[in-house]
mmCIF file with all atom_site columns, C-alpha atoms in Angstrom:
data_model
loop_
_atom_site.group_PDB
_atom_site.id
_atom_site.type_symbol
_atom_site.label_atom_id
_atom_site.label_alt_id
_atom_site.label_comp_id
_atom_site.label_asym_id
_atom_site.label_entity_id
_atom_site.label_seq_id
_atom_site.pdbx_PDB_ins_code
_atom_site.Cartn_x
_atom_site.Cartn_y
_atom_site.Cartn_z
_atom_site.occupancy
_atom_site.B_iso_or_equiv
_atom_site.pdbx_formal_charge
_atom_site.auth_seq_id
_atom_site.auth_comp_id
_atom_site.auth_asym_id
_atom_site.auth_atom_id
_atom_site.pdbx_PDB_model_num
ATOM 1   C CA . GLU A 1 1   ? 36.957 96.973  156.747 1.00 0.00 ? 372  GLU A CA 1
ATOM 2   C CA . ALA A 1 2   ? 36.564 98.726  160.099 1.00 0.00 ? 373  ALA A CA 1
ATOM 3   C CA . GLY A 1 3   ? 33.055 98.843  161.539 1.00 0.00 ? 374  GLY A CA 1
ATOM 4   C CA . VAL A 1 4   ? 31.138 101.649 163.195 1.00 0.00 ? 375  VAL A CA 1
ATOM 5   C CA . ALA A 1 5   ? 33.036 102.880 166.248 1.00 0.00 ? 376  ALA A CA 1
ATOM 6   C CA . GLN A 1 6   ? 31.304 104.337 169.296 1.00 0.00 ? 377  GLN A CA 1
ATOM 7   C CA . SER A 1 7   ? 32.578 105.700 172.578 1.00 0.00 ? 378  SER A CA 1
ATOM 8   C CA . PRO A 1 8   ? 32.280 105.504 175.458 1.00 0.00 ? 379  PRO A CA 1
ATOM 9   C CA . ARG A 1 9   ? 30.863 101.989 175.888 1.00 0.00 ? 380  ARG A CA 1
ATOM 10  C CA . TYR A 1 10  ? 29.333 102.803 179.262 1.00 0.00 ? 381  TYR A CA 1
ATOM 11  C CA . LYS A 1 11  ? 28.383 106.013 181.040 1.00 0.00 ? 382  LYS A CA 1
ATOM 12  C CA . ILE A 1 12  ? 26.813 106.616 184.424 1.00 0.00 ? 383  ILE A CA 1
ATOM 13  C CA . ILE A 1 13  ? 25.595 110.112 185.299 1.00 0.00 ? 384  ILE A CA 1
ATOM 14  C CA . GLU A 1 14  ? 23.174 111.753 187.665 1.00 0.00 ? 385  GLU A CA 1
ATOM 15  C CA . LYS A 1 15  ? 19.971 113.347 186.470 1.00 0.00 ? 386  LYS A CA 1
ATOM 16  C CA . ARG A 1 16  ? 20.293 116.922 185.253 1.00 0.00 ? 387  ARG A CA 1
ATOM 17  C CA . GLN A 1 17  ? 23.916 116.331 184.205 1.00 0.00 ? 388  GLN A CA 1
ATOM 18  C CA . SER A 1 18  ? 24.988 116.460 180.577 1.00 0.00 ? 389  SER A CA 1
ATOM 19  C CA . VAL A 1 19  ? 26.551 113.697 178.504 1.00 0.00 ? 390  VAL A CA 1
ATOM 20  C CA . ALA A 1 20  ? 27.943 113.283 174.992 1.00 0.00 ? 391  ALA A CA 1
ATOM 21  C CA . PHE A 1 21  ? 28.408 110.255 172.786 1.00 0.00 ? 392  PHE A CA 1
ATOM 22  C CA . TRP A 1 22  ? 30.706 109.959 169.801 1.00 0.00 ? 393  TRP A CA 1
ATOM 23  C CA . CYS A 1 23  ? 30.352 107.915 166.603 1.00 0.00 ? 394  CYS A CA 1
ATOM 24  C CA . ASN A 1 24  ? 32.736 107.261 163.730 1.00 0.00 ? 395  ASN A CA 1
ATOM 25  C CA . PRO A 1 25  ? 30.904 105.612 160.816 1.00 0.00 ? 396  PRO A CA 1
ATOM 26  C CA . ILE A 1 26  ? 32.259 103.233 158.220 1.00 0.00 ? 397  ILE A CA 1
ATOM 27  C CA . SER A 1 27  ? 34.471 105.130 155.787 1.00 0.00 ? 398  SER A CA 1
ATOM 28  C CA . GLY A 1 28  ? 32.547 106.432 152.800 1.00 0.00 ? 399  GLY A CA 1
ATOM 29  C CA . HIS A 1 29  ? 29.090 105.956 154.290 1.00 0.00 ? 400  HIS A CA 1
ATOM 30  C CA . ALA A 1 30  ? 26.990 109.012 153.552 1.00 0.00 ? 401  ALA A CA 1
ATOM 31  C CA . THR A 1 31  ? 24.129 108.262 155.918 1.00 0.00 ? 402  THR A CA 1
ATOM 32  C CA . LEU A 1 32  ? 24.439 108.187 159.704 1.00 0.00 ? 403  LEU A CA 1
ATOM 33  C CA . TYR A 1 33  ? 21.770 107.327 162.260 1.00 0.00 ? 404  TYR A CA 1
ATOM 34  C CA . TRP A 1 34  ? 21.380 107.603 166.021 1.00 0.00 ? 405  TRP A CA 1
ATOM 35  C CA . TYR A 1 35  ? 18.966 105.223 167.732 1.00 0.00 ? 406  TYR A CA 1
ATOM 36  C CA . GLN A 1 36  ? 17.766 104.911 171.310 1.00 0.00 ? 407  GLN A CA 1
ATOM 37  C CA . GLN A 1 37  ? 17.158 101.367 172.560 1.00 0.00 ? 408  GLN A CA 1
ATOM 38  C CA . ILE A 1 38  ? 15.331 101.114 175.854 1.00 0.00 ? 409  ILE A CA 1
ATOM 39  C CA . LEU A 1 39  ? 15.526 97.761  177.635 1.00 0.00 ? 410  LEU A CA 1
ATOM 40  C CA . GLY A 1 40  ? 12.946 95.348  176.221 1.00 0.00 ? 411  GLY A CA 1
ATOM 41  C CA . GLN A 1 41  ? 12.221 97.446  173.147 1.00 0.00 ? 412  GLN A CA 1
ATOM 42  C CA . GLY A 1 42  ? 13.484 97.723  169.607 1.00 0.00 ? 413  GLY A CA 1
ATOM 43  C CA . PRO A 1 43  ? 15.714 100.616 168.592 1.00 0.00 ? 414  PRO A CA 1
ATOM 44  C CA . LYS A 1 44  ? 13.958 103.920 167.911 1.00 0.00 ? 415  LYS A CA 1
ATOM 45  C CA . LEU A 1 45  ? 15.409 106.383 165.433 1.00 0.00 ? 416  LEU A CA 1
ATOM 46  C CA . LEU A 1 46  ? 16.390 109.708 166.975 1.00 0.00 ? 417  LEU A CA 1
ATOM 47  C CA . ILE A 1 47  ? 18.080 111.450 164.060 1.00 0.00 ? 418  ILE A CA 1
ATOM 48  C CA . GLN A 1 48  ? 19.301 110.697 160.561 1.00 0.00 ? 419  GLN A CA 1
ATOM 49  C CA . PHE A 1 49  ? 22.031 112.581 158.690 1.00 0.00 ? 420  PHE A CA 1
ATOM 50  C CA . GLN A 1 50  ? 22.780 112.531 154.995 1.00 0.00 ? 421  GLN A CA 1
ATOM 51  C CA . ASN A 1 51  ? 26.389 113.734 154.766 1.00 0.00 ? 422  ASN A CA 1
ATOM 52  C CA . ASN A 1 52  ? 26.342 116.649 157.225 1.00 0.00 ? 423  ASN A CA 1
ATOM 53  C CA . GLY A 1 53  ? 22.684 117.594 156.780 1.00 0.00 ? 424  GLY A CA 1
ATOM 54  C CA . VAL A 1 54  ? 19.766 116.445 158.922 1.00 0.00 ? 425  VAL A CA 1
ATOM 55  C CA . VAL A 1 55  ? 17.238 114.313 157.017 1.00 0.00 ? 426  VAL A CA 1
ATOM 56  C CA . ASP A 1 56  ? 14.908 113.275 159.849 1.00 0.00 ? 427  ASP A CA 1
ATOM 57  C CA . ASP A 1 57  ? 14.889 114.415 163.461 1.00 0.00 ? 428  ASP A CA 1
ATOM 58  C CA . SER A 1 58  ? 11.165 114.079 164.062 1.00 0.00 ? 429  SER A CA 1
ATOM 59  C CA . GLN A 1 59  ? 11.626 111.821 167.111 1.00 0.00 ? 430  GLN A CA 1
ATOM 60  C CA . LEU A 1 60  ? 14.498 113.739 168.706 1.00 0.00 ? 431  LEU A CA 1
ATOM 61  C CA . PRO A 1 61  ? 13.496 115.473 171.981 1.00 0.00 ? 432  PRO A CA 1
ATOM 62  C CA . LYS A 1 62  ? 14.965 118.771 170.894 1.00 0.00 ? 433  LYS A CA 1
ATOM 63  C CA . ASP A 1 63  ? 14.550 120.462 174.252 1.00 0.00 ? 434  ASP A CA 1
ATOM 64  C CA . ARG A 1 64  ? 17.330 118.271 175.664 1.00 0.00 ? 435  ARG A CA 1
ATOM 65  C CA . PHE A 1 65  ? 18.916 116.290 172.824 1.00 0.00 ? 436  PHE A CA 1
ATOM 66  C CA . SER A 1 66  ? 21.184 117.682 170.125 1.00 0.00 ? 437  SER A CA 1
ATOM 67  C CA . ALA A 1 67  ? 23.358 116.101 167.473 1.00 0.00 ? 438  ALA A CA 1
ATOM 68  C CA . GLU A 1 68  ? 25.808 117.185 164.841 1.00 0.00 ? 439  GLU A CA 1
ATOM 69  C CA . ARG A 1 69  ? 27.836 115.512 162.160 1.00 0.00 ? 440  ARG A CA 1
ATOM 70  C CA . LEU A 1 70  ? 31.215 117.097 161.690 1.00 0.00 ? 441  LEU A CA 1
ATOM 71  C CA . LYS A 1 71  ? 32.273 117.540 158.055 1.00 0.00 ? 442  LYS A CA 1
ATOM 72  C CA . GLY A 1 72  ? 29.975 114.685 157.077 1.00 0.00 ? 443  GLY A CA 1
ATOM 73  C CA . VAL A 1 73  ? 32.004 112.075 158.967 1.00 0.00 ? 444  VAL A CA 1
ATOM 74  C CA . ASP A 1 74  ? 32.040 111.779 162.786 1.00 0.00 ? 445  ASP A CA 1
ATOM 75  C CA . SER A 1 75  ? 28.973 112.576 164.820 1.00 0.00 ? 446  SER A CA 1
ATOM 76  C CA . THR A 1 76  ? 28.192 113.501 168.416 1.00 0.00 ? 447  THR A CA 1
ATOM 77  C CA . LEU A 1 77  ? 24.920 113.141 170.275 1.00 0.00 ? 448  LEU A CA 1
ATOM 78  C CA . LYS A 1 78  ? 24.424 115.236 173.408 1.00 0.00 ? 449  LYS A CA 1
ATOM 79  C CA . ILE A 1 79  ? 21.866 115.131 176.185 1.00 0.00 ? 450  ILE A CA 1
ATOM 80  C CA . GLN A 1 80  ? 21.513 118.196 178.413 1.00 0.00 ? 451  GLN A CA 1
ATOM 81  C CA . PRO A 1 81  ? 20.063 117.896 180.996 1.00 0.00 ? 452  PRO A CA 1
ATOM 82  C CA . ALA A 1 82  ? 19.582 114.136 181.351 1.00 0.00 ? 453  ALA A CA 1
ATOM 83  C CA . LYS A 1 83  ? 16.456 112.591 182.846 1.00 0.00 ? 454  LYS A CA 1
ATOM 84  C CA . LEU A 1 84  ? 15.971 109.181 184.420 1.00 0.00 ? 455  LEU A CA 1
ATOM 85  C CA . GLU A 1 85  ? 14.002 108.010 181.387 1.00 0.00 ? 456  GLU A CA 1
ATOM 86  C CA . ASP A 1 86  ? 17.030 108.627 179.151 1.00 0.00 ? 457  ASP A CA 1
ATOM 87  C CA . SER A 1 87  ? 18.632 105.464 180.532 1.00 0.00 ? 458  SER A CA 1
ATOM 88  C CA . ALA A 1 88  ? 19.091 103.315 177.427 1.00 0.00 ? 459  ALA A CA 1
ATOM 89  C CA . VAL A 1 89  ? 21.603 102.068 174.897 1.00 0.00 ? 460  VAL A CA 1
ATOM 90  C CA . TYR A 1 90  ? 22.411 104.636 172.234 1.00 0.00 ? 461  TYR A CA 1
ATOM 91  C CA . LEU A 1 91  ? 23.259 103.035 168.928 1.00 0.00 ? 462  LEU A CA 1
ATOM 92  C CA . CYS A 1 92  ? 24.954 104.638 165.970 1.00 0.00 ? 463  CYS A CA 1
ATOM 93  C CA . ALA A 1 93  ? 24.569 103.157 162.494 1.00 0.00 ? 464  ALA A CA 1
ATOM 94  C CA . SER A 1 94  ? 25.769 104.076 159.037 1.00 0.00 ? 465  SER A CA 1
ATOM 95  C CA . SER A 1 95  ? 24.911 103.068 155.489 1.00 0.00 ? 466  SER A CA 1
ATOM 96  C CA . PRO A 1 96  ? 26.229 103.907 152.018 1.00 0.00 ? 467  PRO A CA 1
ATOM 97  C CA . SER A 1 97  ? 22.905 105.573 151.187 1.00 0.00 ? 468  SER A CA 1
ATOM 98  C CA . ARG A 1 98  ? 19.472 105.956 152.737 1.00 0.00 ? 469  ARG A CA 1
ATOM 99  C CA . ALA A 1 99  ? 17.949 102.795 151.268 1.00 0.00 ? 470  ALA A CA 1
ATOM 100 C CA . ASP A 1 100 ? 20.958 100.567 151.989 1.00 0.00 ? 471  ASP A CA 1
ATOM 101 C CA . ILE A 1 101 ? 21.673 98.108  154.773 1.00 0.00 ? 472  ILE A CA 1
ATOM 102 C CA . GLN A 1 102 ? 22.492 99.840  158.043 1.00 0.00 ? 473  GLN A CA 1
ATOM 103 C CA . TYR A 1 103 ? 25.599 98.768  159.955 1.00 0.00 ? 474  TYR A CA 1
ATOM 104 C CA . PHE A 1 104 ? 25.522 99.260  163.710 1.00 0.00 ? 475  PHE A CA 1
ATOM 105 C CA . GLY A 1 105 ? 28.127 100.065 166.304 1.00 0.00 ? 476  GLY A CA 1
ATOM 106 C CA . ALA A 1 106 ? 28.255 98.299  169.677 1.00 0.00 ? 477  ALA A CA 1
ATOM 107 C CA . GLY A 1 107 ? 26.409 101.152 171.375 1.00 0.00 ? 478  GLY A CA 1
ATOM 108 C CA . THR A 1 108 ? 26.821 103.269 174.493 1.00 0.00 ? 479  THR A CA 1
ATOM 109 C CA . ARG A 1 109 ? 24.931 102.115 177.566 1.00 0.00 ? 480  ARG A CA 1
ATOM 110 C CA . LEU A 1 110 ? 23.764 105.159 179.561 1.00 0.00 ? 481  LEU A CA 1
ATOM 111 C CA . SER A 1 111 ? 22.548 104.903 183.127 1.00 0.00 ? 482  SER A CA 1
ATOM 112 C CA . VAL A 1 112 ? 20.976 108.016 184.636 1.00 0.00 ? 483  VAL A CA 1
ATOM 113 C CA . LEU A 1 113 ? 20.722 107.872 188.446 1.00 0.00 ? 484  LEU A CA 1
ATOM 114 C CA . ALA B 2 1   ? 0.256  104.037 161.403 1.00 0.00 ? 1028 ALA B CA 1
ATOM 115 C CA . GLN B 2 2   ? 3.047  101.906 160.028 1.00 0.00 ? 1029 GLN B CA 1
ATOM 116 C CA . SER B 2 3   ? 4.329  99.278  162.441 1.00 0.00 ? 1030 SER B CA 1
ATOM 117 C CA . VAL B 2 4   ? 6.254  96.047  162.857 1.00 0.00 ? 1031 VAL B CA 1
ATOM 118 C CA . ALA B 2 5   ? 5.125  93.373  165.300 1.00 0.00 ? 1032 ALA B CA 1
ATOM 119 C CA . GLN B 2 6   ? 6.958  90.416  166.763 1.00 0.00 ? 1033 GLN B CA 1
ATOM 120 C CA . PRO B 2 7   ? 4.265  88.506  168.643 1.00 0.00 ? 1034 PRO B CA 1
ATOM 121 C CA . GLU B 2 8   ? 6.619  86.283  170.677 1.00 0.00 ? 1035 GLU B CA 1
ATOM 122 C CA . ASP B 2 9   ? 8.871  87.688  173.389 1.00 0.00 ? 1036 ASP B CA 1
ATOM 123 C CA . GLN B 2 10  ? 10.763 84.379  173.572 1.00 0.00 ? 1037 GLN B CA 1
ATOM 124 C CA . VAL B 2 11  ? 11.163 81.283  171.450 1.00 0.00 ? 1038 VAL B CA 1
ATOM 125 C CA . ASN B 2 12  ? 12.740 78.097  172.790 1.00 0.00 ? 1039 ASN B CA 1
ATOM 126 C CA . VAL B 2 13  ? 13.905 75.359  170.450 1.00 0.00 ? 1040 VAL B CA 1
ATOM 127 C CA . ALA B 2 14  ? 16.025 72.246  170.848 1.00 0.00 ? 1041 ALA B CA 1
ATOM 128 C CA . GLU B 2 15  ? 19.380 72.115  169.084 1.00 0.00 ? 1042 GLU B CA 1
ATOM 129 C CA . GLY B 2 16  ? 19.016 70.508  165.659 1.00 0.00 ? 1043 GLY B CA 1
ATOM 130 C CA . ASN B 2 17  ? 15.320 71.321  165.358 1.00 0.00 ? 1044 ASN B CA 1
ATOM 131 C CA . PRO B 2 18  ? 13.945 73.870  162.884 1.00 0.00 ? 1045 PRO B CA 1
ATOM 132 C CA . LEU B 2 19  ? 13.275 77.344  164.226 1.00 0.00 ? 1046 LEU B CA 1
ATOM 133 C CA . THR B 2 20  ? 10.851 80.103  163.278 1.00 0.00 ? 1047 THR B CA 1
ATOM 134 C CA . VAL B 2 21  ? 10.762 83.652  164.600 1.00 0.00 ? 1048 VAL B CA 1
ATOM 135 C CA . LYS B 2 22  ? 7.617  85.510  163.576 1.00 0.00 ? 1049 LYS B CA 1
ATOM 136 C CA . CYS B 2 23  ? 7.213  89.031  162.218 1.00 0.00 ? 1050 CYS B CA 1
ATOM 137 C CA . THR B 2 24  ? 4.223  90.871  160.800 1.00 0.00 ? 1051 THR B CA 1
ATOM 138 C CA . TYR B 2 25  ? 3.988  94.392  159.466 1.00 0.00 ? 1052 TYR B CA 1
ATOM 139 C CA . SER B 2 26  ? 1.300  96.964  158.911 1.00 0.00 ? 1053 SER B CA 1
ATOM 140 C CA . VAL B 2 27  ? 1.789  99.352  156.024 1.00 0.00 ? 1054 VAL B CA 1
ATOM 141 C CA . SER B 2 28  ? 0.285  100.757 152.901 1.00 0.00 ? 1055 SER B CA 1
ATOM 142 C CA . GLY B 2 29  ? 2.593  100.193 149.967 1.00 0.00 ? 1056 GLY B CA 1
ATOM 143 C CA . ASN B 2 30  ? 5.585  97.925  149.523 1.00 0.00 ? 1057 ASN B CA 1
ATOM 144 C CA . PRO B 2 31  ? 7.906  97.616  152.502 1.00 0.00 ? 1058 PRO B CA 1
ATOM 145 C CA . TYR B 2 32  ? 11.598 96.862  152.579 1.00 0.00 ? 1059 TYR B CA 1
ATOM 146 C CA . LEU B 2 33  ? 11.989 94.171  155.258 1.00 0.00 ? 1060 LEU B CA 1
ATOM 147 C CA . PHE B 2 34  ? 15.042 93.253  157.326 1.00 0.00 ? 1061 PHE B CA 1
ATOM 148 C CA . TRP B 2 35  ? 16.172 90.874  160.045 1.00 0.00 ? 1062 TRP B CA 1
ATOM 149 C CA . TYR B 2 36  ? 18.929 91.793  162.479 1.00 0.00 ? 1063 TYR B CA 1
ATOM 150 C CA . VAL B 2 37  ? 20.477 89.776  165.322 1.00 0.00 ? 1064 VAL B CA 1
ATOM 151 C CA . GLN B 2 38  ? 21.871 91.206  168.556 1.00 0.00 ? 1065 GLN B CA 1
ATOM 152 C CA . TYR B 2 39  ? 24.283 89.340  170.815 1.00 0.00 ? 1066 TYR B CA 1
ATOM 153 C CA . PRO B 2 40  ? 24.837 90.521  174.407 1.00 0.00 ? 1067 PRO B CA 1
ATOM 154 C CA . ASN B 2 41  ? 26.756 93.803  174.650 1.00 0.00 ? 1068 ASN B CA 1
ATOM 155 C CA . ARG B 2 42  ? 27.065 94.051  170.896 1.00 0.00 ? 1069 ARG B CA 1
ATOM 156 C CA . GLY B 2 43  ? 25.376 96.070  168.191 1.00 0.00 ? 1070 GLY B CA 1
ATOM 157 C CA . LEU B 2 44  ? 22.843 94.752  165.743 1.00 0.00 ? 1071 LEU B CA 1
ATOM 158 C CA . GLN B 2 45  ? 24.150 92.583  162.918 1.00 0.00 ? 1072 GLN B CA 1
ATOM 159 C CA . PHE B 2 46  ? 22.395 92.378  159.562 1.00 0.00 ? 1073 PHE B CA 1
ATOM 160 C CA . LEU B 2 47  ? 21.071 88.925  158.615 1.00 0.00 ? 1074 LEU B CA 1
ATOM 161 C CA . LEU B 2 48  ? 18.975 89.379  155.477 1.00 0.00 ? 1075 LEU B CA 1
ATOM 162 C CA . LYS B 2 49  ? 16.613 91.677  153.607 1.00 0.00 ? 1076 LYS B CA 1
ATOM 163 C CA . TYR B 2 50  ? 13.675 91.556  151.217 1.00 0.00 ? 1077 TYR B CA 1
ATOM 164 C CA . ILE B 2 51  ? 13.019 94.281  148.669 1.00 0.00 ? 1078 ILE B CA 1
ATOM 165 C CA . THR B 2 52  ? 11.431 92.622  145.643 1.00 0.00 ? 1079 THR B CA 1
ATOM 166 C CA . GLY B 2 53  ? 11.652 89.321  143.804 1.00 0.00 ? 1080 GLY B CA 1
ATOM 167 C CA . ASP B 2 54  ? 11.614 85.825  145.265 1.00 0.00 ? 1081 ASP B CA 1
ATOM 168 C CA . ASN B 2 55  ? 9.537  85.520  148.384 1.00 0.00 ? 1082 ASN B CA 1
ATOM 169 C CA . LEU B 2 56  ? 12.162 83.266  150.003 1.00 0.00 ? 1083 LEU B CA 1
ATOM 170 C CA . VAL B 2 57  ? 15.265 85.217  150.958 1.00 0.00 ? 1084 VAL B CA 1
ATOM 171 C CA . LYS B 2 58  ? 18.490 83.557  152.076 1.00 0.00 ? 1085 LYS B CA 1
ATOM 172 C CA . GLY B 2 59  ? 20.867 85.291  154.444 1.00 0.00 ? 1086 GLY B CA 1
ATOM 173 C CA . SER B 2 60  ? 23.832 84.845  156.740 1.00 0.00 ? 1087 SER B CA 1
ATOM 174 C CA . TYR B 2 61  ? 24.539 81.823  158.992 1.00 0.00 ? 1088 TYR B CA 1
ATOM 175 C CA . GLY B 2 62  ? 21.992 79.585  157.241 1.00 0.00 ? 1089 GLY B CA 1
ATOM 176 C CA . PHE B 2 63  ? 18.992 81.798  158.024 1.00 0.00 ? 1090 PHE B CA 1
ATOM 177 C CA . GLU B 2 64  ? 16.215 82.465  155.545 1.00 0.00 ? 1091 GLU B CA 1
ATOM 178 C CA . ALA B 2 65  ? 12.954 84.392  155.611 1.00 0.00 ? 1092 ALA B CA 1
ATOM 179 C CA . GLU B 2 66  ? 9.712  84.080  153.732 1.00 0.00 ? 1093 GLU B CA 1
ATOM 180 C CA . PHE B 2 67  ? 7.806  87.144  152.592 1.00 0.00 ? 1094 PHE B CA 1
ATOM 181 C CA . ASN B 2 68  ? 4.040  86.626  152.487 1.00 0.00 ? 1095 ASN B CA 1
ATOM 182 C CA . LYS B 2 69  ? 2.211  89.654  151.133 1.00 0.00 ? 1096 LYS B CA 1
ATOM 183 C CA . SER B 2 70  ? -1.309 88.361  151.783 1.00 0.00 ? 1097 SER B CA 1
ATOM 184 C CA . GLN B 2 71  ? -0.505 87.691  155.440 1.00 0.00 ? 1098 GLN B CA 1
ATOM 185 C CA . THR B 2 72  ? 1.804  90.724  155.729 1.00 0.00 ? 1099 THR B CA 1
ATOM 186 C CA . SER B 2 73  ? 4.412  88.503  157.341 1.00 0.00 ? 1100 SER B CA 1
ATOM 187 C CA . PHE B 2 74  ? 8.180  88.034  157.104 1.00 0.00 ? 1101 PHE B CA 1
ATOM 188 C CA . HIS B 2 75  ? 9.048  85.083  159.327 1.00 0.00 ? 1102 HIS B CA 1
ATOM 189 C CA . LEU B 2 76  ? 12.675 84.142  159.980 1.00 0.00 ? 1103 LEU B CA 1
ATOM 190 C CA . LYS B 2 77  ? 13.545 80.456  159.660 1.00 0.00 ? 1104 LYS B CA 1
ATOM 191 C CA . LYS B 2 78  ? 16.444 78.043  159.959 1.00 0.00 ? 1105 LYS B CA 1
ATOM 192 C CA . PRO B 2 79  ? 16.260 74.307  159.213 1.00 0.00 ? 1106 PRO B CA 1
ATOM 193 C CA . SER B 2 80  ? 18.535 73.210  162.072 1.00 0.00 ? 1107 SER B CA 1
ATOM 194 C CA . ALA B 2 81  ? 19.153 75.403  165.127 1.00 0.00 ? 1108 ALA B CA 1
ATOM 195 C CA . LEU B 2 82  ? 22.562 75.764  166.788 1.00 0.00 ? 1109 LEU B CA 1
ATOM 196 C CA . VAL B 2 83  ? 23.233 76.721  170.396 1.00 0.00 ? 1110 VAL B CA 1
ATOM 197 C CA . SER B 2 84  ? 25.242 79.653  169.006 1.00 0.00 ? 1111 SER B CA 1
ATOM 198 C CA . ASP B 2 85  ? 22.045 80.998  167.382 1.00 0.00 ? 1112 ASP B CA 1
ATOM 199 C CA . SER B 2 86  ? 20.797 81.994  170.849 1.00 0.00 ? 1113 SER B CA 1
ATOM 200 C CA . ALA B 2 87  ? 20.398 85.777  170.705 1.00 0.00 ? 1114 ALA B CA 1
ATOM 201 C CA . LEU B 2 88  ? 17.885 88.602  170.332 1.00 0.00 ? 1115 LEU B CA 1
ATOM 202 C CA . TYR B 2 89  ? 16.321 88.905  166.887 1.00 0.00 ? 1116 TYR B CA 1
ATOM 203 C CA . PHE B 2 90  ? 14.763 92.064  165.467 1.00 0.00 ? 1117 PHE B CA 1
ATOM 204 C CA . CYS B 2 91  ? 12.530 92.456  162.462 1.00 0.00 ? 1118 CYS B CA 1
ATOM 205 C CA . ALA B 2 92  ? 12.569 95.891  160.844 1.00 0.00 ? 1119 ALA B CA 1
ATOM 206 C CA . ALA B 2 93  ? 11.029 97.694  157.901 1.00 0.00 ? 1120 ALA B CA 1
ATOM 207 C CA . HIS B 2 94  ? 11.096 100.907 156.012 1.00 0.00 ? 1121 HIS B CA 1
ATOM 208 C CA . PHE B 2 95  ? 8.219  101.838 153.898 1.00 0.00 ? 1122 PHE B CA 1
ATOM 209 C CA . GLY B 2 96  ? 9.405  103.165 150.595 1.00 0.00 ? 1123 GLY B CA 1
ATOM 210 C CA . ALA B 2 97  ? 10.870 106.093 148.799 1.00 0.00 ? 1124 ALA B CA 1
ATOM 211 C CA . GLY B 2 98  ? 11.017 109.409 150.606 1.00 0.00 ? 1125 GLY B CA 1
ATOM 212 C CA . SER B 2 99  ? 11.007 107.914 154.077 1.00 0.00 ? 1126 SER B CA 1
ATOM 213 C CA . TYR B 2 100 ? 13.683 105.331 154.742 1.00 0.00 ? 1127 TYR B CA 1
ATOM 214 C CA . GLN B 2 101 ? 13.296 105.421 158.506 1.00 0.00 ? 1128 GLN B CA 1
ATOM 215 C CA . LEU B 2 102 ? 13.700 101.896 159.901 1.00 0.00 ? 1129 LEU B CA 1
ATOM 216 C CA . THR B 2 103 ? 10.887 100.825 162.203 1.00 0.00 ? 1130 THR B CA 1
ATOM 217 C CA . PHE B 2 104 ? 11.842 97.925  164.484 1.00 0.00 ? 1131 PHE B CA 1
ATOM 218 C CA . GLY B 2 105 ? 9.803  95.291  166.236 1.00 0.00 ? 1132 GLY B CA 1
ATOM 219 C CA . LYS B 2 106 ? 10.379 94.850  169.960 1.00 0.00 ? 1133 LYS B CA 1
ATOM 220 C CA . GLY B 2 107 ? 12.566 91.813  169.468 1.00 0.00 ? 1134 GLY B CA 1
ATOM 221 C CA . THR B 2 108 ? 12.320 88.073  170.123 1.00 0.00 ? 1135 THR B CA 1
ATOM 222 C CA . LYS B 2 109 ? 14.744 86.257  172.365 1.00 0.00 ? 1136 LYS B CA 1
ATOM 223 C CA . LEU B 2 110 ? 15.735 82.926  170.858 1.00 0.00 ? 1137 LEU B CA 1
ATOM 224 C CA . SER B 2 111 ? 17.081 80.248  173.156 1.00 0.00 ? 1138 SER B CA 1
ATOM 225 C CA . VAL B 2 112 ? 18.469 77.065  171.616 1.00 0.00 ? 1139 VAL B CA 1
ATOM 226 C CA . ILE B 2 113 ? 18.627 74.286  174.172 1.00 0.00 ? 1140 ILE B CA 1
ATOM 227 C CA . PRO B 2 114 ? 21.430 71.722  173.890 1.00 0.00 ? 1141 PRO B CA 1
#
């Protein structure tokens, strides 16, 4: 069974530029999550989708971050404009349902200069 | 506020010795508890979970964890450490129906010394 796929693996941008990350979850998983992991910290949930609807985006900085889940499958996370403090690893995870085990992708490491 | 704490930034253990990585939680109600492991440049991998039932939970790669409700702890253990167990370990919890948001601890780096 294929795992959660994320791209790109690495991205370097300058502050005030925009960036987008892509995630393809495990086939059949209804729930998709985006996490931000800052160096030395545990992952922090940014947004949670159930199929193509948003369940929880309470910790998403909505003035600069946006996310969508296309047709309840793939998802993109966008940052516009980026700030220095956005430098982190962005992890995508999926699970069969909200209470199930979450399976993580390898992440995208973002460096904002 | 609900939270998960991992009091040790780093744990060092000799190969073949038992290991323990500590986790405590703060919550009202019954938490669902998880351990994940992260190897360099890779995503988090699920090790084990506790929902209800036996307080001792067995997981992948010989790891186990003990749920202690009175001490609000969920420590990760392994009887005999391997060098390949060296990695970053995260404890996580979600706190019941209606809100399944995973809250993670800050992680503990485990180093197994040959």
